[in-house]
CSV table of C-alpha atoms and ligand atoms in Angstrom, one decimal:
chain,number,residue,atom,x,y,z
A,1473,UNK,CA,-78.7,83.2,1.3
A,1474,UNK,CA,-80.6,83.6,4.6
A,1475,UNK,CA,-79.2,81.9,7.7
A,1476,UNK,CA,-82.2,79.6,8.0
A,1477,UNK,CA,-81.9,78.5,4.4
A,1478,UNK,CA,-78.2,77.9,4.8
A,1479,UNK,CA,-78.9,75.8,8.0
A,1480,UNK,CA,-81.5,73.7,6.2
A,1481,UNK,CA,-79.2,73.1,3.2
A,1482,UNK,CA,-76.4,72.0,5.5
A,1483,UNK,CA,-78.7,69.6,7.3
A,1484,UNK,CA,-79.9,68.2,4.0
A,1485,UNK,CA,-76.4,67.7,2.8
A,1486,UNK,CA,-75.4,66.0,6.1
A,1487,UNK,CA,-78.5,63.7,5.8
A,1488,UNK,CA,-77.6,62.9,2.2
A,1489,UNK,CA,-74.0,62.1,3.1
A,1490,UNK,CA,-75.1,59.8,6.0
A,1491,UNK,CA,-77.7,58.2,3.7
A,1492,UNK,CA,-75.1,57.6,1.0
A,1493,UNK,CA,-73.3,55.1,3.3
A,1494,UNK,CA,-76.5,53.6,4.9
A,1495,UNK,CA,-76.7,50.9,2.2
A,1496,UNK,CA,-74.2,48.3,3.4
A,1497,UNK,CA,-71.9,49.3,0.5
A,1498,UNK,CA,-68.1,49.6,0.8
A,1499,UNK,CA,-66.7,52.4,-1.5
A,1500,UNK,CA,-62.9,52.0,-1.5
A,1501,UNK,CA,-61.2,55.4,-1.6
A,1502,UNK,CA,-64.3,57.5,-1.3
A,1503,UNK,CA,-65.2,59.8,1.6
A,1504,UNK,CA,-66.7,57.5,4.3
A,1505,UNK,CA,-69.2,59.5,6.4
A,1506,UNK,CA,-69.9,58.4,10.0
A,1507,UNK,CA,-73.4,58.6,11.6
A,1508,UNK,CA,-73.0,62.4,11.9
A,1509,UNK,CA,-72.0,62.7,8.2
A,1510,UNK,CA,-68.4,63.4,9.0
A,1511,UNK,CA,-65.6,61.5,7.1
A,1512,UNK,CA,-64.3,58.8,9.5
A,1513,UNK,CA,-61.1,59.8,11.2
A,1514,UNK,CA,-59.4,56.6,12.1
A,1515,UNK,CA,-56.2,56.3,10.0
A,1516,UNK,CA,-53.7,53.5,10.3
A,1517,UNK,CA,-56.4,51.7,12.1
A,1518,UNK,CA,-57.4,48.3,13.3
A,1519,UNK,CA,-60.7,46.5,14.3
A,1520,UNK,CA,-61.9,44.6,17.3
A,1521,UNK,CA,-65.1,42.6,17.5
A,1522,UNK,CA,-66.6,42.5,20.9
A,1523,UNK,CA,-70.1,41.2,21.8
A,1524,UNK,CA,-71.3,41.3,18.2
A,1525,UNK,CA,-70.1,44.9,17.6
A,1526,UNK,CA,-67.1,46.0,15.6
A,1527,UNK,CA,-64.9,48.8,16.9
A,1528,UNK,CA,-62.6,50.7,14.6
A,1529,UNK,CA,-59.6,52.4,16.3
A,1530,UNK,CA,-57.4,54.7,14.4
A,1531,UNK,CA,-55.3,57.9,14.3
A,1532,UNK,CA,-57.3,61.0,14.6
A,1533,UNK,CA,-55.7,63.4,12.0
A,1534,UNK,CA,-56.3,67.1,11.6
A,1535,UNK,CA,-56.1,69.3,8.5
A,1536,UNK,CA,-52.8,70.1,6.8
A,1537,UNK,CA,-49.4,68.4,7.0
A,1538,UNK,CA,-49.2,69.1,10.8
A,1539,UNK,CA,-52.2,66.7,11.0
A,1540,UNK,CA,-49.7,63.8,10.8
A,1541,UNK,CA,-48.6,64.3,14.4
A,1542,UNK,CA,-51.0,63.6,17.2
A,1543,UNK,CA,-53.1,66.6,18.0
A,1544,UNK,CA,-56.1,64.8,19.5
A,1545,UNK,CA,-55.4,61.1,20.0
A,1546,UNK,CA,-56.9,57.7,19.0
A,1547,UNK,CA,-60.5,57.8,17.6
A,1548,UNK,CA,-62.9,54.9,18.0
A,1549,UNK,CA,-66.1,54.1,16.0
A,1550,UNK,CA,-68.6,51.2,16.4
A,1551,UNK,CA,-70.7,49.3,13.9
A,1552,UNK,CA,-72.7,46.1,13.5
A,1553,UNK,CA,-72.5,45.9,9.7
A,1554,UNK,CA,-69.0,47.3,9.0
A,1555,UNK,CA,-70.3,50.0,6.7
A,1556,UNK,CA,-72.3,52.3,9.0
A,1557,UNK,CA,-70.1,53.7,11.8
A,1558,UNK,CA,-71.2,55.5,15.0
A,1559,UNK,CA,-68.7,58.0,16.4
A,1560,UNK,CA,-67.7,56.9,19.9
A,1561,UNK,CA,-65.2,59.7,20.3
A,1562,UNK,CA,-61.6,59.7,21.5
A,1563,UNK,CA,-60.5,56.5,23.1
A,1564,UNK,CA,-57.0,57.7,24.0
A,1565,UNK,CA,-56.4,61.4,24.3
A,1566,UNK,CA,-53.1,63.2,24.0
A,1567,UNK,CA,-52.2,65.3,27.0
A,1568,UNK,CA,-50.9,68.9,27.6
A,1569,UNK,CA,-48.3,67.6,30.0
A,1570,UNK,CA,-44.9,68.2,28.4
A,1571,UNK,CA,-43.4,65.4,30.6
A,1572,UNK,CA,-45.8,62.9,29.1
A,1573,UNK,CA,-44.8,60.7,26.1
A,1574,UNK,CA,-48.2,61.3,24.6
A,1575,UNK,CA,-48.1,65.1,24.8
A,1576,UNK,CA,-49.9,66.8,21.9
A,1577,UNK,CA,-47.3,66.9,19.0
A,1578,UNK,CA,-46.0,63.4,19.7
A,1579,UNK,CA,-46.5,60.8,17.0
A,1580,UNK,CA,-49.1,58.1,17.7
A,1581,UNK,CA,-49.5,55.7,14.8
A,1582,UNK,CA,-51.3,52.5,13.9
A,1583,UNK,CA,-53.2,51.9,17.2
A,1584,UNK,CA,-54.5,48.4,17.6
A,1585,UNK,CA,-56.7,47.1,20.4
A,1586,UNK,CA,-57.1,43.5,21.7
A,1587,UNK,CA,-59.1,42.2,24.7
A,1588,UNK,CA,-57.3,40.1,27.3
A,1589,UNK,CA,-59.7,37.2,28.3
A,1590,UNK,CA,-57.7,36.6,31.6
A,1591,UNK,CA,-57.8,40.2,32.9
A,1592,UNK,CA,-61.0,41.4,31.0
A,1593,UNK,CA,-59.0,44.5,30.0
A,1594,UNK,CA,-58.9,46.1,26.6
A,1595,UNK,CA,-55.3,46.7,25.7
A,1596,UNK,CA,-54.1,49.2,23.0
A,1597,UNK,CA,-50.7,49.2,21.5
A,1598,UNK,CA,-49.4,51.8,19.1
A,1599,UNK,CA,-46.2,53.1,17.5
A,1600,UNK,CA,-45.0,56.1,19.6
A,1601,UNK,CA,-42.5,58.7,18.7
A,1602,UNK,CA,-41.5,61.4,21.2
A,1603,UNK,CA,-42.4,65.0,20.4
A,1604,UNK,CA,-39.7,66.8,18.5
A,1605,UNK,CA,-37.6,63.7,17.9
A,1606,UNK,CA,-38.9,62.8,14.5
A,1607,UNK,CA,-39.0,59.0,14.2
A,1608,UNK,CA,-35.9,58.3,16.4
A,1609,UNK,CA,-37.5,56.9,19.5
A,1610,UNK,CA,-39.2,53.9,17.6
A,1611,UNK,CA,-41.1,52.8,20.7
A,1612,UNK,CA,-44.2,50.7,21.4
A,1613,UNK,CA,-46.8,52.6,23.5
A,1614,UNK,CA,-49.4,50.7,25.6
A,1615,UNK,CA,-52.7,51.9,27.1
A,1616,UNK,CA,-55.5,50.0,28.9
A,1617,UNK,CA,-59.2,50.4,29.4
A,1618,UNK,CA,-62.0,48.6,31.3
A,1619,UNK,CA,-64.6,49.6,28.6
A,1620,UNK,CA,-63.9,48.9,24.9
A,1621,UNK,CA,-64.5,52.6,23.8
A,1622,UNK,CA,-62.2,53.8,26.7
A,1623,UNK,CA,-61.1,56.1,28.1
A,1624,UNK,CA,-57.7,54.3,27.7
A,1625,UNK,CA,-55.1,55.0,30.3
A,1626,UNK,CA,-51.6,55.3,29.1
A,1627,UNK,CA,-49.2,52.8,30.7
A,1628,UNK,CA,-45.9,53.7,29.2
A,1629,UNK,CA,-43.6,53.1,26.2
A,1630,UNK,CA,-40.6,50.9,25.6
A,1631,UNK,CA,-38.5,49.2,22.9
A,1632,UNK,CA,-39.5,45.5,23.0
A,1633,UNK,CA,-37.4,42.6,24.0
A,1634,UNK,CA,-34.5,44.4,25.7
A,1635,UNK,CA,-31.8,41.9,26.6
A,1636,UNK,CA,-33.2,39.1,24.5
A,1637,UNK,CA,-32.0,37.5,21.2
A,1638,UNK,CA,-34.4,36.4,18.6
A,1639,UNK,CA,-35.2,32.6,18.4
A,1640,UNK,CA,-33.5,32.6,15.0
A,1641,UNK,CA,-30.4,34.5,15.9
A,1642,UNK,CA,-27.2,33.9,13.9
A,1643,UNK,CA,-23.6,34.6,15.1
A,1644,UNK,CA,-23.5,37.6,12.7
A,1645,UNK,CA,-26.6,39.1,14.3
A,1646,UNK,CA,-24.6,39.3,17.6
A,1647,UNK,CA,-21.9,41.5,16.2
A,1648,UNK,CA,-22.6,45.2,17.3
A,1649,UNK,CA,-20.1,46.5,14.7
A,1650,UNK,CA,-22.4,45.3,11.8
A,1651,UNK,CA,-25.7,44.4,13.3
A,1652,UNK,CA,-28.5,46.8,14.4
A,1653,UNK,CA,-30.1,44.0,16.3
A,1654,UNK,CA,-26.9,43.7,18.4
A,1655,UNK,CA,-26.7,47.5,18.8
A,1656,UNK,CA,-30.2,47.5,20.3
A,1657,UNK,CA,-29.9,44.3,22.3
A,1658,UNK,CA,-29.5,45.9,25.7
A,1659,UNK,CA,-32.0,48.8,25.2
A,1660,UNK,CA,-34.6,47.0,23.2
A,1661,UNK,CA,-35.5,46.7,19.6
A,1662,UNK,CA,-36.8,49.6,17.4
A,1663,UNK,CA,-40.5,49.3,17.0
A,1664,UNK,CA,-42.3,51.4,14.3
A,1665,UNK,CA,-45.2,50.3,12.0
A,1666,UNK,CA,-47.0,47.7,14.0
A,1667,UNK,CA,-50.0,45.5,14.4
A,1668,UNK,CA,-51.2,43.0,17.0
A,1669,UNK,CA,-52.4,39.4,16.5
A,1670,UNK,CA,-54.1,37.1,18.9
A,1671,UNK,CA,-53.7,33.4,18.1
A,1672,UNK,CA,-56.3,30.7,18.7
A,1673,UNK,CA,-54.7,29.7,22.0
A,1674,UNK,CA,-55.0,33.3,23.3
A,1675,UNK,CA,-51.3,34.1,22.9
A,1676,UNK,CA,-50.8,37.6,21.5
A,1677,UNK,CA,-48.0,39.0,19.3
A,1678,UNK,CA,-46.8,42.4,18.3
A,1679,UNK,CA,-45.5,42.6,14.7
A,1680,UNK,CA,-43.5,45.6,14.0
A,1681,UNK,CA,-40.9,47.2,11.6
A,1682,UNK,CA,-37.6,47.1,13.4
A,1683,UNK,CA,-33.8,47.4,12.8
A,1684,UNK,CA,-34.1,50.9,11.1
A,1685,UNK,CA,-37.2,49.5,9.2
A,1686,UNK,CA,-35.1,46.9,7.4
A,1687,UNK,CA,-36.4,43.8,9.3
A,1688,UNK,CA,-39.8,43.1,10.8
A,1689,UNK,CA,-40.1,41.3,14.1
A,1690,UNK,CA,-42.8,39.2,15.6
A,1691,UNK,CA,-42.7,39.3,19.4
A,1692,UNK,CA,-44.8,37.4,21.9
A,1693,UNK,CA,-46.6,39.4,24.5
A,1694,UNK,CA,-46.8,38.6,28.2
A,1695,UNK,CA,-50.0,36.8,29.3
A,1696,UNK,CA,-51.4,40.2,30.5
A,1697,UNK,CA,-50.7,41.6,27.0
A,1698,UNK,CA,-48.9,44.6,28.5
A,1699,UNK,CA,-45.2,43.9,27.7
A,1700,UNK,CA,-43.1,41.9,25.3
A,1701,UNK,CA,-42.2,38.5,26.7
A,1702,UNK,CA,-38.6,38.2,25.4
A,1703,UNK,CA,-39.4,35.6,22.7
A,1704,UNK,CA,-39.3,37.0,19.2
A,1705,UNK,CA,-38.2,36.2,15.6
A,1706,UNK,CA,-36.9,38.2,12.7
A,1707,UNK,CA,-39.5,37.7,10.0
A,1708,UNK,CA,-38.0,38.7,6.6
A,1709,UNK,CA,-34.4,39.6,7.4
A,1710,UNK,CA,-33.5,42.8,5.4
A,1711,UNK,CA,-36.8,42.6,3.6
A,1712,UNK,CA,-37.5,46.3,4.0
A,1713,UNK,CA,-41.1,45.7,5.1
A,1714,UNK,CA,-43.5,47.9,7.0
A,1715,UNK,CA,-47.3,48.4,7.4
A,1716,UNK,CA,-48.0,44.8,8.6
A,1717,UNK,CA,-51.5,43.2,8.3
A,1718,UNK,CA,-51.7,39.6,9.4
A,1719,UNK,CA,-54.4,36.9,9.3
A,1720,UNK,CA,-54.7,33.1,9.8
A,1721,UNK,CA,-56.3,30.8,7.3
A,1722,UNK,CA,-56.4,27.0,7.2
A,1723,UNK,CA,-53.9,26.9,10.0
A,1724,UNK,CA,-51.3,29.1,8.2
A,1725,UNK,CA,-50.3,32.6,8.9
A,1726,UNK,CA,-50.5,35.2,6.1
A,1727,UNK,CA,-48.8,38.6,6.2
A,1728,UNK,CA,-49.2,41.6,3.9
A,1729,UNK,CA,-46.8,44.5,4.1
A,1730,UNK,CA,-45.5,47.4,2.0
A,1731,UNK,CA,-42.1,48.7,1.1
A,1732,UNK,CA,-40.5,51.8,2.6
A,1733,UNK,CA,-41.5,55.0,0.8
A,1734,UNK,CA,-42.8,57.2,3.6
A,1735,UNK,CA,-46.4,58.4,2.9
A,1736,UNK,CA,-46.1,57.6,-0.8
A,1737,UNK,CA,-47.7,54.2,-1.9
A,1738,UNK,CA,-45.6,51.4,-3.3
A,1739,UNK,CA,-46.1,47.7,-4.2
A,1740,UNK,CA,-47.5,45.4,-1.5
A,1741,UNK,CA,-45.9,42.1,-0.6
A,1742,UNK,CA,-47.3,39.0,0.9
A,1743,UNK,CA,-45.9,36.1,2.9
A,1744,UNK,CA,-46.9,32.8,4.5
A,1745,UNK,CA,-45.7,30.8,7.4
A,1746,UNK,CA,-46.7,27.5,9.2
A,1747,UNK,CA,-45.7,29.0,12.5
A,1748,UNK,CA,-46.0,32.6,13.5
A,1749,UNK,CA,-42.4,32.7,14.6
A,1750,UNK,CA,-41.5,31.7,11.0
A,1751,UNK,CA,-39.8,30.9,8.7
A,1752,UNK,CA,-41.8,33.2,6.4
A,1753,UNK,CA,-41.9,32.5,2.7
A,1754,UNK,CA,-42.6,35.2,0.1
A,1755,UNK,CA,-45.7,34.9,-2.0
A,1756,UNK,CA,-45.2,38.0,-4.1
A,1757,UNK,CA,-47.5,41.0,-4.7
A,1758,UNK,CA,-51.0,40.2,-3.6
A,1759,UNK,CA,-52.6,43.0,-5.8
A,1760,UNK,CA,-54.3,41.8,-9.0
A,1761,UNK,CA,-55.0,44.5,-11.7
A,1762,UNK,CA,-53.2,46.9,-13.9
A,1763,UNK,CA,-49.4,47.3,-13.6
A,1764,UNK,CA,-50.1,50.7,-12.1
A,1765,UNK,CA,-52.5,49.3,-9.5
A,1766,UNK,CA,-49.9,46.7,-8.7
A,1767,UNK,CA,-47.1,49.3,-8.4
A,1768,UNK,CA,-48.9,51.5,-6.0
A,1769,UNK,CA,-51.4,49.1,-4.3
A,1770,UNK,CA,-54.4,51.2,-5.5
A,1771,UNK,CA,-52.7,54.2,-3.8
A,1772,UNK,CA,-52.9,52.6,-0.4
A,1773,UNK,CA,-50.7,51.0,2.3
A,1774,UNK,CA,-51.8,48.0,4.4
A,1775,UNK,CA,-52.9,48.5,8.0
A,1776,UNK,CA,-55.1,45.6,9.1
A,1777,UNK,CA,-56.7,42.3,8.1
A,1778,UNK,CA,-60.2,41.5,9.5
A,1779,UNK,CA,-61.3,37.9,9.7
A,1780,UNK,CA,-65.0,37.0,9.5
A,1781,UNK,CA,-66.7,33.7,9.9
A,1782,UNK,CA,-69.7,33.8,7.5
A,1783,UNK,CA,-71.9,30.8,6.7
A,1784,UNK,CA,-69.3,28.3,7.6
A,1785,UNK,CA,-66.6,30.1,5.5
A,1786,UNK,CA,-63.6,32.0,6.8
A,1787,UNK,CA,-63.3,35.3,5.0
A,1788,UNK,CA,-60.8,38.1,5.3
A,1789,UNK,CA,-61.0,41.8,4.4
A,1790,UNK,CA,-57.7,43.7,3.9
A,1791,UNK,CA,-57.7,47.3,5.0
A,1792,UNK,CA,-55.4,49.9,3.4
A,1793,UNK,CA,-54.8,53.7,4.0
A,1794,UNK,CA,-54.6,56.1,1.2
A,1795,UNK,CA,-52.5,58.8,3.0
A,1796,UNK,CA,-52.8,62.4,2.2
A,1797,UNK,CA,-49.5,63.8,3.5
A,1798,UNK,CA,-50.3,67.4,2.9
A,1799,UNK,CA,-53.9,67.2,4.3
A,1800,UNK,CA,-53.8,64.3,6.7
A,1801,UNK,CA,-57.5,64.5,7.7
A,1802,UNK,CA,-58.5,63.7,4.1
A,1803,UNK,CA,-56.8,60.3,4.1
A,1804,UNK,CA,-59.0,57.6,2.6
A,1805,UNK,CA,-59.7,54.0,3.3
A,1806,UNK,CA,-59.6,51.1,0.9
A,1807,UNK,CA,-61.1,47.9,2.2
A,1808,UNK,CA,-61.1,44.9,-0.2
A,1809,UNK,CA,-62.1,41.2,0.1
A,1810,UNK,CA,-59.4,38.7,0.1
A,1811,UNK,CA,-59.7,36.2,-2.8
A,1812,UNK,CA,-57.6,33.0,-3.2
A,1813,UNK,CA,-55.4,32.0,-6.2
A,1814,UNK,CA,-54.6,28.5,-5.0
A,1815,UNK,CA,-52.8,29.1,-1.8
A,1816,UNK,CA,-52.1,32.8,-2.4
A,1817,UNK,CA,-54.3,35.6,-1.0
A,1818,UNK,CA,-55.0,38.3,-3.5
A,1819,UNK,CA,-57.1,41.5,-3.8
A,1820,UNK,CA,-58.7,43.2,-6.8
A,1821,UNK,CA,-60.0,46.7,-7.1
A,1822,UNK,CA,-63.8,47.2,-6.7
A,1823,UNK,CA,-65.5,50.6,-7.0
A,1824,UNK,CA,-68.1,49.3,-4.6
A,1825,UNK,CA,-69.0,46.0,-2.9
A,1826,UNK,CA,-71.1,44.5,-0.1
A,1827,UNK,CA,-70.7,41.6,2.3
A,1828,UNK,CA,-73.2,39.8,0.1
A,1829,UNK,CA,-70.6,40.0,-2.7
A,1830,UNK,CA,-68.0,38.6,-0.3
A,1831,UNK,CA,-70.3,35.7,0.4
A,1832,UNK,CA,-70.5,34.9,-3.3
A,1833,UNK,CA,-66.7,34.4,-3.6
A,1834,UNK,CA,-65.6,30.7,-3.7
A,1835,UNK,CA,-65.1,29.4,-0.2
A,1836,UNK,CA,-61.9,27.6,-1.1
A,1837,UNK,CA,-58.6,28.9,0.2
A,1838,UNK,CA,-55.9,26.6,1.5
A,1839,UNK,CA,-56.9,24.0,4.1
A,1840,UNK,CA,-54.8,23.4,7.2
B,2333,DGJ,C1,-45.1,55.0,6.5
B,2333,DGJ,C2,-45.8,54.3,7.7
B,2333,DGJ,O1,-46.4,53.2,7.2
B,2333,DGJ,C3,-46.8,55.3,8.3
B,2333,DGJ,O2,-47.4,54.7,9.3
B,2333,DGJ,C4,-46.0,56.5,8.7
B,2333,DGJ,O3,-45.1,56.1,9.7
B,2333,DGJ,C5,-45.2,57.1,7.5
B,2333,DGJ,N1,-44.4,56.1,6.9
B,2333,DGJ,C6,-44.4,58.3,7.9
B,2333,DGJ,O4,-43.6,58.7,6.8
């Protein structure tokens, strides 16, 4: 084939790929081309709506198994309709400074961005692991930007809530011989899989897998959203939860998580609470479908819940990652609308769907 023909063919394929997505349709699990025709690279991600535009932040992965450690940084995309995404580039870049926590080869997972109305700053939190130390550091990393797409400036990392006991502490929790919580009391609590949540009053929370991944914590942030404030709760003690995705509906808090099987999918779990600091009550597996779909959550693991106000109805979309451990860049995204079974949020597989389909779902759900 001549070079010109090859170039024309490549351009036609790119245009076709871009066109394939330009129809307001979500295709869970399929390749999801951005405005350049390249599969979106924003894994373990989260969304932020700002001035009518949605921003999708996620881990930029590269090919192969080595793509699971940070080689590039956090990628950001923007969209007005949630299906067509413009590539806004790298929001937080790794460095080549070996003294930096975010040196190339560190682990940067599940980045989430919120905007602080008091300071006007965009604040990114993520799960940070130090280069060459596997998952031992278990720290929260924080970066800040003046502009939503960045560049984000790294502020540092820490284990949350050093020196503080949870609001629901028991005498047994304080025994360092048997309790991980007590072991980590002075230095701060382990913080792995995470998400952020901003409540209606502007108070923000970090929700993360702690205590060697056995117990999730919900931890209030300081008013500037840059640190943990020292007020936190253990969510599902010894529940073995990770991959938190949280949303609020009818005044209650709903949480979807996974079990602990590394990059392999497992059964999702869901919980409800009247107060964000708990107590949290189990609602069971939110996946509806075949036993296999329920067992492996459509091959995905939860990462974020997006809330939309549409025609007087509060709707939610649950986002999952289908990880590809051996070729990280090929990881897929499964976004599905939340439906209600009484007071339980549930998701069903759909090969394709649109926001118009979301609008057709009953606007019921539990009331506050
Ligand atoms: C599961 C987590 O949810 C992912 O974010 C990642 O940390 C993998 N484990 C690593 O095995």
